[in-house]
XYZ file of C-alpha atoms in Angstrom:
173
model
C -28.060 3.895 -0.369
C -26.068 3.843 2.830
C -27.177 6.621 5.624
C -24.714 7.406 7.866
C -26.959 5.924 10.643
C -26.881 2.017 8.770
C -22.755 2.887 8.990
C -22.723 1.282 12.277
C -24.822 -1.900 11.301
C -23.118 -2.401 8.081
C -19.413 -1.988 9.998
C -19.636 -3.358 13.230
C -15.759 -2.768 13.472
C -16.032 0.660 13.542
C -16.620 1.087 16.933
C -14.279 -0.964 18.551
C -11.582 0.637 15.991
C -12.853 4.575 16.908
C -11.840 3.498 20.592
C -8.285 2.202 19.827
C -8.008 5.065 17.283
C -8.545 7.631 20.287
C -6.016 5.491 22.955
C -2.724 5.072 20.254
C -3.920 8.743 19.249
C -3.238 10.151 22.838
C -0.112 8.021 23.551
C 1.342 9.816 20.388
C 0.521 13.362 20.967
C 2.306 12.895 24.485
C 5.316 11.452 22.643
C 5.618 13.769 20.427
C 6.683 16.188 23.328
C 9.983 14.140 24.180
C 12.671 12.202 22.894
C 12.641 9.272 20.786
C 12.601 6.899 23.909
C 9.745 9.041 25.265
C 8.208 8.767 21.747
C 8.070 5.011 21.848
C 7.221 4.336 25.149
C 4.265 6.723 25.218
C 3.168 4.539 21.088
C 3.196 1.578 23.456
C 1.391 2.717 26.122
C -1.740 4.222 23.879
C -1.770 1.346 21.915
C -1.911 -1.233 25.155
C -4.298 0.430 26.735
C -5.983 0.699 23.298
C -5.903 -3.419 23.014
C -7.243 -3.766 26.448
C -10.417 -1.144 25.442
C -11.194 -3.343 22.735
C -10.104 -6.482 24.084
C -12.262 -5.846 27.656
C -14.792 -3.898 25.175
C -15.006 -6.888 23.169
C -15.234 -9.602 25.635
C -18.314 -7.809 27.646
C -19.826 -7.078 24.511
C -19.533 -3.323 24.900
C -17.771 -2.636 21.824
C -21.055 -4.584 19.649
C -23.616 -3.731 22.385
C -26.665 -2.689 19.418
C -24.364 -3.845 16.348
C -24.855 -7.086 14.501
C -21.927 -10.069 14.610
C -18.711 -8.390 12.254
C -18.662 -10.431 9.354
C -15.842 -13.491 8.826
C -14.585 -10.668 6.134
C -13.853 -7.702 7.878
C -12.050 -9.970 10.020
C -10.229 -11.641 7.269
C -9.880 -7.411 6.106
C -8.687 -6.316 9.466
C -5.854 -9.508 9.337
C -4.682 -8.504 6.157
C -4.187 -4.956 7.232
C -2.025 -5.984 10.139
C 0.304 -9.088 7.934
C 0.823 -5.662 5.037
C 1.897 -3.357 7.934
C 3.871 -5.687 9.376
C 5.769 -5.911 6.346
C 6.103 -2.521 5.491
C 7.260 -1.736 9.292
C 10.009 -4.352 8.126
C 10.738 -2.125 4.873
C 11.310 0.562 6.801
C 13.644 -0.277 9.618
C 15.852 -1.614 6.462
C 15.483 1.532 4.927
C 16.041 3.649 7.600
C 17.926 2.315 9.843
C 18.619 4.919 12.012
C 15.542 5.129 14.219
C 16.549 8.725 15.439
C 16.338 9.991 11.909
C 12.985 12.025 10.211
C 13.010 9.753 7.979
C 12.648 6.631 10.442
C 9.342 8.054 11.619
C 8.055 10.042 8.718
C 8.138 7.072 6.842
C 6.531 4.696 10.608
C 3.617 7.253 10.008
C 2.903 6.751 6.100
C 3.199 3.320 6.491
C 0.446 3.238 9.289
C -1.832 5.554 7.261
C -1.350 3.077 4.383
C -2.963 0.389 6.288
C -5.912 2.323 7.083
C -6.439 2.254 3.386
C -7.337 -1.348 4.028
C -8.558 -0.828 7.572
C -11.342 0.951 5.698
C -12.995 -1.664 4.113
C -13.803 -3.313 7.410
C -13.497 -0.207 9.383
C -15.201 2.263 6.955
C -14.754 5.467 5.244
C -13.489 7.371 8.403
C -10.905 5.132 8.342
C -10.026 5.300 4.942
C -10.167 8.838 5.098
C -7.479 8.891 8.281
C -5.002 7.183 5.615
C -5.444 9.875 3.111
C -4.635 12.704 5.575
C -2.470 10.475 7.440
C -0.047 10.158 4.422
C -0.195 13.324 3.459
C 0.678 14.547 7.080
C 3.730 12.232 7.137
C 4.663 13.788 3.149
C 5.076 17.053 4.698
C 6.778 16.318 7.388
C 9.472 14.529 5.291
C 9.338 17.658 2.689
C 8.982 20.084 5.472
C 12.801 19.671 7.087
C 12.770 22.972 8.828
C 9.868 21.810 11.045
C 10.762 19.939 13.788
C 8.874 16.705 12.622
C 7.570 15.807 16.316
C 5.014 18.240 14.889
C 3.667 15.706 12.521
C 4.160 13.404 14.959
C 1.234 15.135 17.223
C -0.493 16.579 14.203
C -1.045 12.553 13.440
C -2.367 11.736 17.077
C -4.644 14.654 16.610
C -5.992 13.523 13.054
C -5.972 9.585 14.886
C -8.033 11.064 17.988
C -10.496 12.922 15.658
C -11.425 9.799 13.548
C -12.011 7.766 16.338
C -13.989 9.953 18.126
C -16.116 10.480 14.790
C -16.431 6.092 14.332
C -17.307 6.183 17.724
C -20.202 9.095 17.529
C -21.236 7.576 13.839
C -21.349 3.978 15.533
C -24.099 4.952 18.215
C -26.636 7.266 15.712
């Protein structure tokens, strides 16, 4: 039986994934306060910062300090998750061409959550739990039409920051 302290040793991608989630979560929260263009730019900036953190942290080995190297299958799962997410994004864009619509943005949140289900295998149970709560948030956002959908966008950012912080914290136990 695995303890919380064993988790990072088994799932070394957890720390880098957590750092990425915090950066993108901050971008999402900032974006929730603006227009579609502002939201998109904030999302891209958050993702960019997350990629830089992972690239520098990976190149310098800081992200993996004290952890074993990830196994090949964990990298394969990560790649698979990106492929599935890319495909699902193309489906959302085809079915919701109005990029200013509630449906477009809530379905985007949903599919990002769905790809976290796959990442649960390579990044751990917190990532899988994040998948479920992000998808629930997106479904509520699709249905609660009397609430500005940017509220659900902001909640999504908070969820990602919380999960990312937990993943990093657990990786140092």
